[in-house]
Amino acid sequence: MSAPIITLRNLTVAYDRHPAVHHISGTVERGSLTAIAGPNGAGKSTLLKAIMGELRPAEGAVEHTLARTDFGYLPQAADINRRFPMSVLDTVLLGAWRNSGAFGAVSREDRNRARLALQTVGLEGFEKRHIGALSAGQFQRVLFARLLLQDAKVILLDEPFTAIDARTTRDLIDIIHNWHSDGRTVIAVLHDFDQVRSHFPQTLLIAREMVSWGQTEEALSPANLLKARAMAERWDDNAEVCRPDTASTQRPAA
Ligand code: ADP
Ligand code: MG
Protein backbone atom coordinates (compact mmCIF):
# COMPACT_ATOMS: atom_id res chain seq x y z
CA MET A 1 0.00 0.00 0.00
CA SER A 2 0.97 3.67 0.08
CA ALA A 3 3.29 5.46 2.48
CA PRO A 4 2.58 5.95 6.18
CA ILE A 5 1.18 9.39 6.96
CA ILE A 6 1.25 8.98 10.75
CA THR A 7 3.53 6.68 12.75
CA LEU A 8 3.03 5.89 16.43
CA ARG A 9 6.24 4.75 18.07
CA ASN A 10 5.77 3.11 21.43
CA LEU A 11 3.36 5.91 22.30
CA THR A 12 2.32 6.42 25.92
CA VAL A 13 0.05 9.29 26.96
CA ALA A 14 -0.54 10.04 30.63
CA TYR A 15 -2.61 12.32 32.84
CA ASP A 16 -0.69 13.32 35.97
CA ARG A 17 1.72 10.51 35.19
CA HIS A 18 -1.05 7.89 35.11
CA PRO A 19 -0.89 6.36 31.64
CA ALA A 20 -4.24 6.46 29.81
CA VAL A 21 -2.83 4.61 26.81
CA HIS A 22 0.54 2.98 26.66
CA HIS A 23 3.08 1.47 24.29
CA ILE A 24 1.11 1.82 21.06
CA SER A 25 3.04 1.28 17.86
CA GLY A 26 1.87 1.22 14.27
CA THR A 27 1.20 3.28 11.17
CA VAL A 28 -1.73 4.98 9.51
CA GLU A 29 -1.42 4.78 5.72
CA ARG A 30 -2.04 7.85 3.61
CA GLY A 31 -5.61 7.77 2.32
CA SER A 32 -6.72 5.02 4.69
CA LEU A 33 -10.03 4.86 6.53
CA THR A 34 -9.40 3.66 10.08
CA ALA A 35 -11.69 3.08 13.04
CA ILE A 36 -10.46 3.24 16.62
CA ALA A 37 -12.57 0.95 18.79
CA GLY A 38 -12.43 -0.21 22.39
CA PRO A 39 -14.29 -0.20 25.70
CA ASN A 40 -15.24 2.96 27.61
CA GLY A 41 -12.17 4.52 29.15
CA ALA A 42 -9.87 2.59 26.80
CA GLY A 43 -7.98 5.76 25.88
CA LYS A 44 -9.52 6.33 22.44
CA SER A 45 -10.10 10.07 22.87
CA THR A 46 -6.72 10.43 24.52
CA LEU A 47 -5.05 8.75 21.56
CA LEU A 48 -6.85 11.02 19.08
CA LYS A 49 -5.75 14.11 21.03
CA ALA A 50 -2.16 12.86 21.04
CA ILE A 51 -2.29 12.36 17.26
CA MET A 52 -3.69 15.91 16.95
CA GLY A 53 -0.82 17.22 19.08
CA GLU A 54 -3.17 18.42 21.84
CA LEU A 55 -1.55 16.05 24.34
CA ARG A 56 2.16 15.37 24.56
CA PRO A 57 3.49 11.83 24.77
CA ALA A 58 4.80 10.77 28.18
CA GLU A 59 6.92 8.30 26.29
CA GLY A 60 7.44 7.42 22.63
CA ALA A 61 6.29 9.64 19.80
CA VAL A 62 3.71 10.51 17.17
CA GLU A 63 5.56 11.09 13.92
CA HIS A 64 4.21 12.79 10.82
CA THR A 65 5.26 15.43 8.35
CA LEU A 66 2.00 17.36 8.47
CA ALA A 67 1.24 20.86 9.69
CA ARG A 68 -1.35 21.35 12.39
CA THR A 69 -3.57 22.97 9.77
CA ASP A 70 -3.55 19.72 7.78
CA PHE A 71 -5.62 18.12 10.55
CA GLY A 72 -9.36 18.48 10.94
CA TYR A 73 -10.61 17.37 14.34
CA LEU A 74 -14.11 16.80 15.62
CA PRO A 75 -14.10 16.31 19.41
CA GLN A 76 -16.63 14.17 21.25
CA ALA A 77 -19.97 16.00 21.50
CA ALA A 78 -19.67 16.32 25.27
CA ASP A 79 -16.56 18.48 24.81
CA ILE A 80 -18.27 21.03 22.56
CA ASN A 81 -20.01 24.11 23.92
CA ARG A 82 -23.14 24.73 21.93
CA ARG A 83 -24.46 27.62 24.00
CA PHE A 84 -21.98 29.99 22.45
CA PRO A 85 -24.23 32.48 20.62
CA MET A 86 -23.31 31.84 17.03
CA SER A 87 -25.15 31.36 13.78
CA VAL A 88 -24.86 28.20 11.70
CA LEU A 89 -23.01 30.06 8.92
CA ASP A 90 -20.48 31.62 11.30
CA THR A 91 -19.84 28.24 12.91
CA VAL A 92 -19.11 26.71 9.51
CA LEU A 93 -16.88 29.70 8.65
CA LEU A 94 -14.63 28.80 11.58
CA GLY A 95 -13.39 26.10 9.22
CA ALA A 96 -11.96 28.82 6.96
CA TRP A 97 -9.44 30.16 9.48
CA ARG A 98 -6.66 28.39 7.64
CA ASN A 99 -7.22 30.82 4.76
CA SER A 100 -8.33 33.89 6.66
CA GLY A 101 -6.12 33.63 9.78
CA ALA A 102 -7.57 33.64 13.27
CA PHE A 103 -8.72 37.26 13.07
CA GLY A 104 -8.64 37.80 9.34
CA ALA A 105 -11.59 38.89 7.26
CA VAL A 106 -13.77 36.20 5.79
CA SER A 107 -13.81 36.47 2.01
CA ARG A 108 -16.86 36.29 -0.19
CA GLU A 109 -15.43 33.06 -1.57
CA ASP A 110 -15.28 31.57 1.94
CA ARG A 111 -18.94 32.49 2.45
CA ASN A 112 -19.89 30.84 -0.81
CA ARG A 113 -17.94 27.74 0.08
CA ALA A 114 -19.60 27.68 3.51
CA ARG A 115 -23.04 27.85 1.89
CA LEU A 116 -22.08 25.06 -0.46
CA ALA A 117 -20.85 22.96 2.49
CA LEU A 118 -24.20 23.52 4.22
CA GLN A 119 -25.96 22.31 1.08
CA THR A 120 -23.75 19.22 1.02
CA VAL A 121 -24.74 18.30 4.59
CA GLY A 122 -28.42 18.94 3.86
CA LEU A 123 -28.77 22.23 5.76
CA GLU A 124 -29.52 24.70 3.01
CA GLY A 125 -31.52 27.61 4.45
CA PHE A 126 -30.20 27.10 8.00
CA GLU A 127 -27.47 29.78 7.67
CA LYS A 128 -28.92 32.28 10.15
CA ARG A 129 -30.18 29.82 12.75
CA HIS A 130 -28.61 29.91 16.20
CA ILE A 131 -26.58 26.75 16.81
CA GLY A 132 -28.21 26.32 20.22
CA ALA A 133 -31.58 25.84 18.51
CA LEU A 134 -30.51 22.85 16.42
CA SER A 135 -31.12 19.16 17.11
CA ALA A 136 -28.07 17.02 17.90
CA GLY A 137 -28.15 15.62 14.36
CA GLN A 138 -28.41 19.06 12.75
CA PHE A 139 -25.55 20.36 14.86
CA GLN A 140 -23.38 17.42 13.86
CA ARG A 141 -24.17 18.24 10.21
CA VAL A 142 -22.95 21.80 10.88
CA LEU A 143 -19.69 20.48 12.30
CA PHE A 144 -19.21 18.25 9.26
CA ALA A 145 -19.82 21.30 7.05
CA ARG A 146 -17.09 23.08 9.00
CA LEU A 147 -14.75 20.15 8.32
CA LEU A 148 -15.67 20.30 4.62
CA LEU A 149 -14.74 23.97 4.53
CA GLN A 150 -11.48 23.29 6.32
CA ASP A 151 -10.38 20.98 3.54
CA ALA A 152 -7.99 19.05 5.81
CA LYS A 153 -5.78 16.19 4.63
CA VAL A 154 -6.32 14.15 7.76
CA ILE A 155 -9.70 14.09 9.50
CA LEU A 156 -10.07 12.83 13.08
CA LEU A 157 -13.59 12.17 14.36
CA ASP A 158 -14.36 11.27 17.97
CA GLU A 159 -17.61 9.28 18.22
CA PRO A 160 -19.29 11.32 15.48
CA PHE A 161 -22.54 9.29 15.56
CA THR A 162 -23.21 9.02 19.27
CA ALA A 163 -26.76 10.26 20.02
CA ILE A 164 -27.25 11.09 16.33
CA ASP A 165 -30.36 9.93 14.43
CA ALA A 166 -30.09 7.16 11.81
CA ARG A 167 -30.79 9.39 8.81
CA THR A 168 -28.07 11.88 9.79
CA THR A 169 -25.67 9.05 10.50
CA ARG A 170 -26.22 7.66 6.98
CA ASP A 171 -25.67 11.07 5.39
CA LEU A 172 -22.51 11.73 7.38
CA ILE A 173 -21.13 8.26 6.59
CA ASP A 174 -21.57 9.18 2.90
CA ILE A 175 -19.45 12.28 3.50
CA ILE A 176 -16.76 10.15 5.16
CA HIS A 177 -16.77 7.87 2.09
CA ASN A 178 -16.39 10.94 -0.14
CA TRP A 179 -13.41 12.11 1.90
CA HIS A 180 -11.92 8.65 1.50
CA SER A 181 -12.48 8.67 -2.29
CA ASP A 182 -10.80 12.11 -2.41
CA GLY A 183 -7.69 10.47 -0.96
CA ARG A 184 -7.99 12.05 2.49
CA THR A 185 -7.00 10.08 5.57
CA VAL A 186 -9.86 9.53 8.01
CA ILE A 187 -9.60 8.16 11.56
CA ALA A 188 -12.79 7.81 13.59
CA VAL A 189 -13.46 6.61 17.12
CA LEU A 190 -16.59 4.45 16.96
CA HIS A 191 -18.29 2.09 19.36
CA ASP A 192 -20.76 0.48 16.94
CA PHE A 193 -18.96 -2.61 15.61
CA ASP A 194 -21.49 -3.07 12.78
CA GLN A 195 -20.73 0.44 11.55
CA VAL A 196 -17.02 -0.26 11.79
CA ARG A 197 -17.31 -3.54 9.86
CA SER A 198 -19.52 -2.01 7.18
CA HIS A 199 -17.54 1.15 6.50
CA PHE A 200 -14.00 1.03 7.88
CA PRO A 201 -11.43 -1.21 6.19
CA GLN A 202 -8.84 -0.73 8.97
CA THR A 203 -9.33 -0.92 12.73
CA LEU A 204 -7.20 -0.20 15.76
CA LEU A 205 -8.67 -1.94 18.82
CA ILE A 206 -7.36 -0.60 22.13
CA ALA A 207 -7.96 -1.22 25.81
CA ARG A 208 -5.35 1.12 27.31
CA GLU A 209 -2.86 -0.99 25.34
CA MET A 210 -3.09 -2.07 21.76
CA VAL A 211 -5.15 -5.23 21.26
CA SER A 212 -5.02 -5.38 17.46
CA TRP A 213 -4.44 -3.14 14.46
CA GLY A 214 -5.07 -4.14 10.87
CA GLN A 215 -7.84 -5.32 8.55
CA THR A 216 -11.11 -4.78 10.38
CA GLU A 217 -12.43 -8.34 10.23
CA GLU A 218 -9.27 -9.69 11.79
CA ALA A 219 -8.77 -6.80 14.24
CA LEU A 220 -12.33 -7.32 15.56
CA SER A 221 -12.17 -11.11 15.71
CA PRO A 222 -14.09 -12.72 18.60
CA ALA A 223 -10.79 -13.54 20.29
CA ASN A 224 -9.59 -9.92 20.11
CA LEU A 225 -12.91 -8.58 21.39
CA LEU A 226 -12.76 -10.99 24.34
CA LYS A 227 -9.22 -9.91 25.05
CA ALA A 228 -10.24 -6.23 25.04
CA ARG A 229 -13.11 -6.93 27.42
CA ALA A 230 -10.88 -8.91 29.80
CA MET A 231 -8.36 -6.07 29.83
CA ALA A 232 -11.13 -3.57 30.63
CA GLU A 233 -12.30 -5.67 33.57
CA ARG A 234 -8.77 -5.82 34.90
CA TRP A 235 -8.30 -2.04 34.90
CA ASP A 236 -11.59 -1.62 36.79
CA ASP A 237 -10.05 -3.77 39.54
CA ASN A 238 -6.93 -1.64 39.50
CA ALA A 239 -9.01 1.53 39.82
CA GLU A 240 -10.28 0.17 43.12
CA VAL A 241 -6.84 -0.42 44.60
CA CYS A 242 -5.29 2.81 43.27
CA ARG A 243 -7.04 5.12 45.74
CA PRO A 244 -4.45 7.07 47.75
CA ASP A 245 -5.51 5.50 51.09
CA THR A 246 -4.96 2.01 49.71
CA ALA A 247 -1.90 2.83 47.62
CA SER A 248 0.32 0.55 49.71
CA THR A 249 -1.80 -2.44 48.71
CA GLN A 250 -1.61 -1.55 45.02
CA ARG A 251 -1.01 -4.57 42.87
CA PRO A 252 1.65 -4.34 40.19
CA ALA A 253 0.23 -3.69 36.73
CA ALA A 254 -0.32 -6.86 34.75
P1 ADP B 1 -12.22 6.67 25.84
O1 ADP B 1 -12.29 7.81 24.89
O2 ADP B 1 -11.70 5.43 25.22
O3 ADP B 1 -13.50 6.43 26.57
P2 ADP B 1 -10.45 8.44 27.31
O4 ADP B 1 -9.28 8.67 26.42
O5 ADP B 1 -11.46 9.53 27.39
O6 ADP B 1 -11.13 7.05 26.96
O7 ADP B 1 -9.93 8.20 28.79
C1 ADP B 1 -8.93 7.21 29.07
C2 ADP B 1 -8.60 7.28 30.56
O8 ADP B 1 -8.01 8.54 30.86
C3 ADP B 1 -9.82 7.17 31.46
O9 ADP B 1 -9.46 6.46 32.61
C4 ADP B 1 -10.14 8.60 31.81
O10 ADP B 1 -10.76 8.70 33.06
C5 ADP B 1 -8.76 9.22 31.82
N1 ADP B 1 -8.83 10.64 31.44
C6 ADP B 1 -9.35 11.14 30.31
N2 ADP B 1 -9.23 12.48 30.26
C7 ADP B 1 -8.61 12.84 31.41
C8 ADP B 1 -8.18 14.09 31.95
N3 ADP B 1 -8.37 15.24 31.30
N4 ADP B 1 -7.57 14.07 33.16
C9 ADP B 1 -7.36 12.93 33.81
N5 ADP B 1 -7.73 11.70 33.36
C10 ADP B 1 -8.35 11.66 32.16
MG1 MG C 1 -13.81 9.05 24.30
CSV table of C-alpha atoms and ligand atoms in Angstrom, one decimal:
chain,number,residue,atom,x,y,z
A,1,MET,CA,0.0,0.0,0.0
A,2,SER,CA,1.0,3.7,0.1
A,3,ALA,CA,3.3,5.5,2.5
A,4,PRO,CA,2.6,6.0,6.2
A,5,ILE,CA,1.2,9.4,7.0
A,6,ILE,CA,1.2,9.0,10.8
A,7,THR,CA,3.5,6.7,12.7
A,8,LEU,CA,3.0,5.9,16.4
A,9,ARG,CA,6.2,4.7,18.1
A,10,ASN,CA,5.8,3.1,21.4
A,11,LEU,CA,3.4,5.9,22.3
A,12,THR,CA,2.3,6.4,25.9
A,13,VAL,CA,0.0,9.3,27.0
A,14,ALA,CA,-0.5,10.0,30.6
A,15,TYR,CA,-2.6,12.3,32.8
A,16,ASP,CA,-0.7,13.3,36.0
A,17,ARG,CA,1.7,10.5,35.2
A,18,HIS,CA,-1.1,7.9,35.1
A,19,PRO,CA,-0.9,6.4,31.6
A,20,ALA,CA,-4.2,6.5,29.8
A,21,VAL,CA,-2.8,4.6,26.8
A,22,HIS,CA,0.5,3.0,26.7
A,23,HIS,CA,3.1,1.5,24.3
A,24,ILE,CA,1.1,1.8,21.1
A,25,SER,CA,3.0,1.3,17.9
A,26,GLY,CA,1.9,1.2,14.3
A,27,THR,CA,1.2,3.3,11.2
A,28,VAL,CA,-1.7,5.0,9.5
A,29,GLU,CA,-1.4,4.8,5.7
A,30,ARG,CA,-2.0,7.8,3.6
A,31,GLY,CA,-5.6,7.8,2.3
A,32,SER,CA,-6.7,5.0,4.7
A,33,LEU,CA,-10.0,4.9,6.5
A,34,THR,CA,-9.4,3.7,10.1
A,35,ALA,CA,-11.7,3.1,13.0
A,36,ILE,CA,-10.5,3.2,16.6
A,37,ALA,CA,-12.6,0.9,18.8
A,38,GLY,CA,-12.4,-0.2,22.4
A,39,PRO,CA,-14.3,-0.2,25.7
A,40,ASN,CA,-15.2,3.0,27.6
A,41,GLY,CA,-12.2,4.5,29.1
A,42,ALA,CA,-9.9,2.6,26.8
A,43,GLY,CA,-8.0,5.8,25.9
A,44,LYS,CA,-9.5,6.3,22.4
A,45,SER,CA,-10.1,10.1,22.9
A,46,THR,CA,-6.7,10.4,24.5
A,47,LEU,CA,-5.0,8.8,21.6
A,48,LEU,CA,-6.8,11.0,19.1
A,49,LYS,CA,-5.8,14.1,21.0
A,50,ALA,CA,-2.2,12.9,21.0
A,51,ILE,CA,-2.3,12.4,17.3
A,52,MET,CA,-3.7,15.9,17.0
A,53,GLY,CA,-0.8,17.2,19.1
A,54,GLU,CA,-3.2,18.4,21.8
A,55,LEU,CA,-1.6,16.0,24.3
A,56,ARG,CA,2.2,15.4,24.6
A,57,PRO,CA,3.5,11.8,24.8
A,58,ALA,CA,4.8,10.8,28.2
A,59,GLU,CA,6.9,8.3,26.3
A,60,GLY,CA,7.4,7.4,22.6
A,61,ALA,CA,6.3,9.6,19.8
A,62,VAL,CA,3.7,10.5,17.2
A,63,GLU,CA,5.6,11.1,13.9
A,64,HIS,CA,4.2,12.8,10.8
A,65,THR,CA,5.3,15.4,8.4
A,66,LEU,CA,2.0,17.4,8.5
A,67,ALA,CA,1.2,20.9,9.7
A,68,ARG,CA,-1.3,21.3,12.4
A,69,THR,CA,-3.6,23.0,9.8
A,70,ASP,CA,-3.6,19.7,7.8
A,71,PHE,CA,-5.6,18.1,10.6
A,72,GLY,CA,-9.4,18.5,10.9
A,73,TYR,CA,-10.6,17.4,14.3
A,74,LEU,CA,-14.1,16.8,15.6
A,75,PRO,CA,-14.1,16.3,19.4
A,76,GLN,CA,-16.6,14.2,21.3
A,77,ALA,CA,-20.0,16.0,21.5
A,78,ALA,CA,-19.7,16.3,25.3
A,79,ASP,CA,-16.6,18.5,24.8
A,80,ILE,CA,-18.3,21.0,22.6
A,81,ASN,CA,-20.0,24.1,23.9
A,82,ARG,CA,-23.1,24.7,21.9
A,83,ARG,CA,-24.5,27.6,24.0
A,84,PHE,CA,-22.0,30.0,22.4
A,85,PRO,CA,-24.2,32.5,20.6
A,86,MET,CA,-23.3,31.8,17.0
A,87,SER,CA,-25.1,31.4,13.8
A,88,VAL,CA,-24.9,28.2,11.7
A,89,LEU,CA,-23.0,30.1,8.9
A,90,ASP,CA,-20.5,31.6,11.3
A,91,THR,CA,-19.8,28.2,12.9
A,92,VAL,CA,-19.1,26.7,9.5
A,93,LEU,CA,-16.9,29.7,8.7
A,94,LEU,CA,-14.6,28.8,11.6
A,95,GLY,CA,-13.4,26.1,9.2
A,96,ALA,CA,-12.0,28.8,7.0
A,97,TRP,CA,-9.4,30.2,9.5
A,98,ARG,CA,-6.7,28.4,7.6
A,99,ASN,CA,-7.2,30.8,4.8
A,100,SER,CA,-8.3,33.9,6.7
A,101,GLY,CA,-6.1,33.6,9.8
A,102,ALA,CA,-7.6,33.6,13.3
A,103,PHE,CA,-8.7,37.3,13.1
A,104,GLY,CA,-8.6,37.8,9.3
A,105,ALA,CA,-11.6,38.9,7.3
A,106,VAL,CA,-13.8,36.2,5.8
A,107,SER,CA,-13.8,36.5,2.0
A,108,ARG,CA,-16.9,36.3,-0.2
A,109,GLU,CA,-15.4,33.1,-1.6
A,110,ASP,CA,-15.3,31.6,1.9
A,111,ARG,CA,-18.9,32.5,2.4
A,112,ASN,CA,-19.9,30.8,-0.8
A,113,ARG,CA,-17.9,27.7,0.1
A,114,ALA,CA,-19.6,27.7,3.5
A,115,ARG,CA,-23.0,27.9,1.9
A,116,LEU,CA,-22.1,25.1,-0.5
A,117,ALA,CA,-20.9,23.0,2.5
A,118,LEU,CA,-24.2,23.5,4.2
A,119,GLN,CA,-26.0,22.3,1.1
A,120,THR,CA,-23.7,19.2,1.0
A,121,VAL,CA,-24.7,18.3,4.6
A,122,GLY,CA,-28.4,18.9,3.9
A,123,LEU,CA,-28.8,22.2,5.8
A,124,GLU,CA,-29.5,24.7,3.0
A,125,GLY,CA,-31.5,27.6,4.5
A,126,PHE,CA,-30.2,27.1,8.0
A,127,GLU,CA,-27.5,29.8,7.7
A,128,LYS,CA,-28.9,32.3,10.1
A,129,ARG,CA,-30.2,29.8,12.8
A,130,HIS,CA,-28.6,29.9,16.2
A,131,ILE,CA,-26.6,26.7,16.8
A,132,GLY,CA,-28.2,26.3,20.2
A,133,ALA,CA,-31.6,25.8,18.5
A,134,LEU,CA,-30.5,22.8,16.4
A,135,SER,CA,-31.1,19.2,17.1
A,136,ALA,CA,-28.1,17.0,17.9
A,137,GLY,CA,-28.2,15.6,14.4
A,138,GLN,CA,-28.4,19.1,12.7
A,139,PHE,CA,-25.5,20.4,14.9
A,140,GLN,CA,-23.4,17.4,13.9
A,141,ARG,CA,-24.2,18.2,10.2
A,142,VAL,CA,-22.9,21.8,10.9
A,143,LEU,CA,-19.7,20.5,12.3
A,144,PHE,CA,-19.2,18.3,9.3
A,145,ALA,CA,-19.8,21.3,7.0
A,146,ARG,CA,-17.1,23.1,9.0
A,147,LEU,CA,-14.7,20.2,8.3
A,148,LEU,CA,-15.7,20.3,4.6
A,149,LEU,CA,-14.7,24.0,4.5
A,150,GLN,CA,-11.5,23.3,6.3
A,151,ASP,CA,-10.4,21.0,3.5
A,152,ALA,CA,-8.0,19.1,5.8
A,153,LYS,CA,-5.8,16.2,4.6
A,154,VAL,CA,-6.3,14.2,7.8
A,155,ILE,CA,-9.7,14.1,9.5
A,156,LEU,CA,-10.1,12.8,13.1
A,157,LEU,CA,-13.6,12.2,14.4
A,158,ASP,CA,-14.4,11.3,18.0
A,159,GLU,CA,-17.6,9.3,18.2
A,160,PRO,CA,-19.3,11.3,15.5
A,161,PHE,CA,-22.5,9.3,15.6
A,162,THR,CA,-23.2,9.0,19.3
A,163,ALA,CA,-26.8,10.3,20.0
A,164,ILE,CA,-27.2,11.1,16.3
A,165,ASP,CA,-30.4,9.9,14.4
A,166,ALA,CA,-30.1,7.2,11.8
A,167,ARG,CA,-30.8,9.4,8.8
A,168,THR,CA,-28.1,11.9,9.8
A,169,THR,CA,-25.7,9.0,10.5
A,170,ARG,CA,-26.2,7.7,7.0
A,171,ASP,CA,-25.7,11.1,5.4
A,172,LEU,CA,-22.5,11.7,7.4
A,173,ILE,CA,-21.1,8.3,6.6
A,174,ASP,CA,-21.6,9.2,2.9
A,175,ILE,CA,-19.5,12.3,3.5
A,176,ILE,CA,-16.8,10.1,5.2
A,177,HIS,CA,-16.8,7.9,2.1
A,178,ASN,CA,-16.4,10.9,-0.1
A,179,TRP,CA,-13.4,12.1,1.9
A,180,HIS,CA,-11.9,8.6,1.5
A,181,SER,CA,-12.5,8.7,-2.3
A,182,ASP,CA,-10.8,12.1,-2.4
A,183,GLY,CA,-7.7,10.5,-1.0
A,184,ARG,CA,-8.0,12.1,2.5
A,185,THR,CA,-7.0,10.1,5.6
A,186,VAL,CA,-9.9,9.5,8.0
A,187,ILE,CA,-9.6,8.2,11.6
A,188,ALA,CA,-12.8,7.8,13.6
A,189,VAL,CA,-13.5,6.6,17.1
A,190,LEU,CA,-16.6,4.5,17.0
A,191,HIS,CA,-18.3,2.1,19.4
A,192,ASP,CA,-20.8,0.5,16.9
A,193,PHE,CA,-19.0,-2.6,15.6
A,194,ASP,CA,-21.5,-3.1,12.8
A,195,GLN,CA,-20.7,0.4,11.5
A,196,VAL,CA,-17.0,-0.3,11.8
A,197,ARG,CA,-17.3,-3.5,9.9
A,198,SER,CA,-19.5,-2.0,7.2
A,199,HIS,CA,-17.5,1.1,6.5
A,200,PHE,CA,-14.0,1.0,7.9
A,201,PRO,CA,-11.4,-1.2,6.2
A,202,GLN,CA,-8.8,-0.7,9.0
A,203,THR,CA,-9.3,-0.9,12.7
A,204,LEU,CA,-7.2,-0.2,15.8
A,205,LEU,CA,-8.7,-1.9,18.8
A,206,ILE,CA,-7.4,-0.6,22.1
A,207,ALA,CA,-8.0,-1.2,25.8
A,208,ARG,CA,-5.3,1.1,27.3
A,209,GLU,CA,-2.9,-1.0,25.3
A,210,MET,CA,-3.1,-2.1,21.8
A,211,VAL,CA,-5.2,-5.2,21.3
A,212,SER,CA,-5.0,-5.4,17.5
A,213,TRP,CA,-4.4,-3.1,14.5
A,214,GLY,CA,-5.1,-4.1,10.9
A,215,GLN,CA,-7.8,-5.3,8.5
A,216,THR,CA,-11.1,-4.8,10.4
A,217,GLU,CA,-12.4,-8.3,10.2
A,218,GLU,CA,-9.3,-9.7,11.8
A,219,ALA,CA,-8.8,-6.8,14.2
A,220,LEU,CA,-12.3,-7.3,15.6
A,221,SER,CA,-12.2,-11.1,15.7
A,222,PRO,CA,-14.1,-12.7,18.6
A,223,ALA,CA,-10.8,-13.5,20.3
A,224,ASN,CA,-9.6,-9.9,20.1
A,225,LEU,CA,-12.9,-8.6,21.4
A,226,LEU,CA,-12.8,-11.0,24.3
A,227,LYS,CA,-9.2,-9.9,25.1
A,228,ALA,CA,-10.2,-6.2,25.0
A,229,ARG,CA,-13.1,-6.9,27.4
A,230,ALA,CA,-10.9,-8.9,29.8
A,231,MET,CA,-8.4,-6.1,29.8
A,232,ALA,CA,-11.1,-3.6,30.6
A,233,GLU,CA,-12.3,-5.7,33.6
A,234,ARG,CA,-8.8,-5.8,34.9
A,235,TRP,CA,-8.3,-2.0,34.9
A,236,ASP,CA,-11.6,-1.6,36.8
A,237,ASP,CA,-10.1,-3.8,39.5
A,238,ASN,CA,-6.9,-1.6,39.5
A,239,ALA,CA,-9.0,1.5,39.8
A,240,GLU,CA,-10.3,0.2,43.1
A,241,VAL,CA,-6.8,-0.4,44.6
A,242,CYS,CA,-5.3,2.8,43.3
A,243,ARG,CA,-7.0,5.1,45.7
A,244,PRO,CA,-4.5,7.1,47.8
A,245,ASP,CA,-5.5,5.5,51.1
A,246,THR,CA,-5.0,2.0,49.7
A,247,ALA,CA,-1.9,2.8,47.6
A,248,SER,CA,0.3,0.5,49.7
A,249,THR,CA,-1.8,-2.4,48.7
A,250,GLN,CA,-1.6,-1.6,45.0
A,251,ARG,CA,-1.0,-4.6,42.9
A,252,PRO,CA,1.7,-4.3,40.2
A,253,ALA,CA,0.2,-3.7,36.7
A,254,ALA,CA,-0.3,-6.9,34.7
B,1,ADP,P1,-12.2,6.7,25.8
B,1,ADP,O1,-12.3,7.8,24.9
B,1,ADP,O2,-11.7,5.4,25.2
B,1,ADP,O3,-13.5,6.4,26.6
B,1,ADP,P2,-10.4,8.4,27.3
B,1,ADP,O4,-9.3,8.7,26.4
B,1,ADP,O5,-11.5,9.5,27.4
B,1,ADP,O6,-11.1,7.0,27.0
B,1,ADP,O7,-9.9,8.2,28.8
B,1,ADP,C1,-8.9,7.2,29.1
B,1,ADP,C2,-8.6,7.3,30.6
B,1,ADP,O8,-8.0,8.5,30.9
B,1,ADP,C3,-9.8,7.2,31.5
B,1,ADP,O9,-9.5,6.5,32.6
B,1,ADP,C4,-10.1,8.6,31.8
B,1,ADP,O10,-10.8,8.7,33.1
B,1,ADP,C5,-8.8,9.2,31.8
B,1,ADP,N1,-8.8,10.6,31.4
B,1,ADP,C6,-9.3,11.1,30.3
B,1,ADP,N2,-9.2,12.5,30.3
B,1,ADP,C7,-8.6,12.8,31.4
B,1,ADP,C8,-8.2,14.1,31.9
B,1,ADP,N3,-8.4,15.2,31.3
B,1,ADP,N4,-7.6,14.1,33.2
B,1,ADP,C9,-7.4,12.9,33.8
B,1,ADP,N5,-7.7,11.7,33.4
B,1,ADP,C10,-8.3,11.7,32.2
B,2,MG,MG,-13.8,9.1,24.3
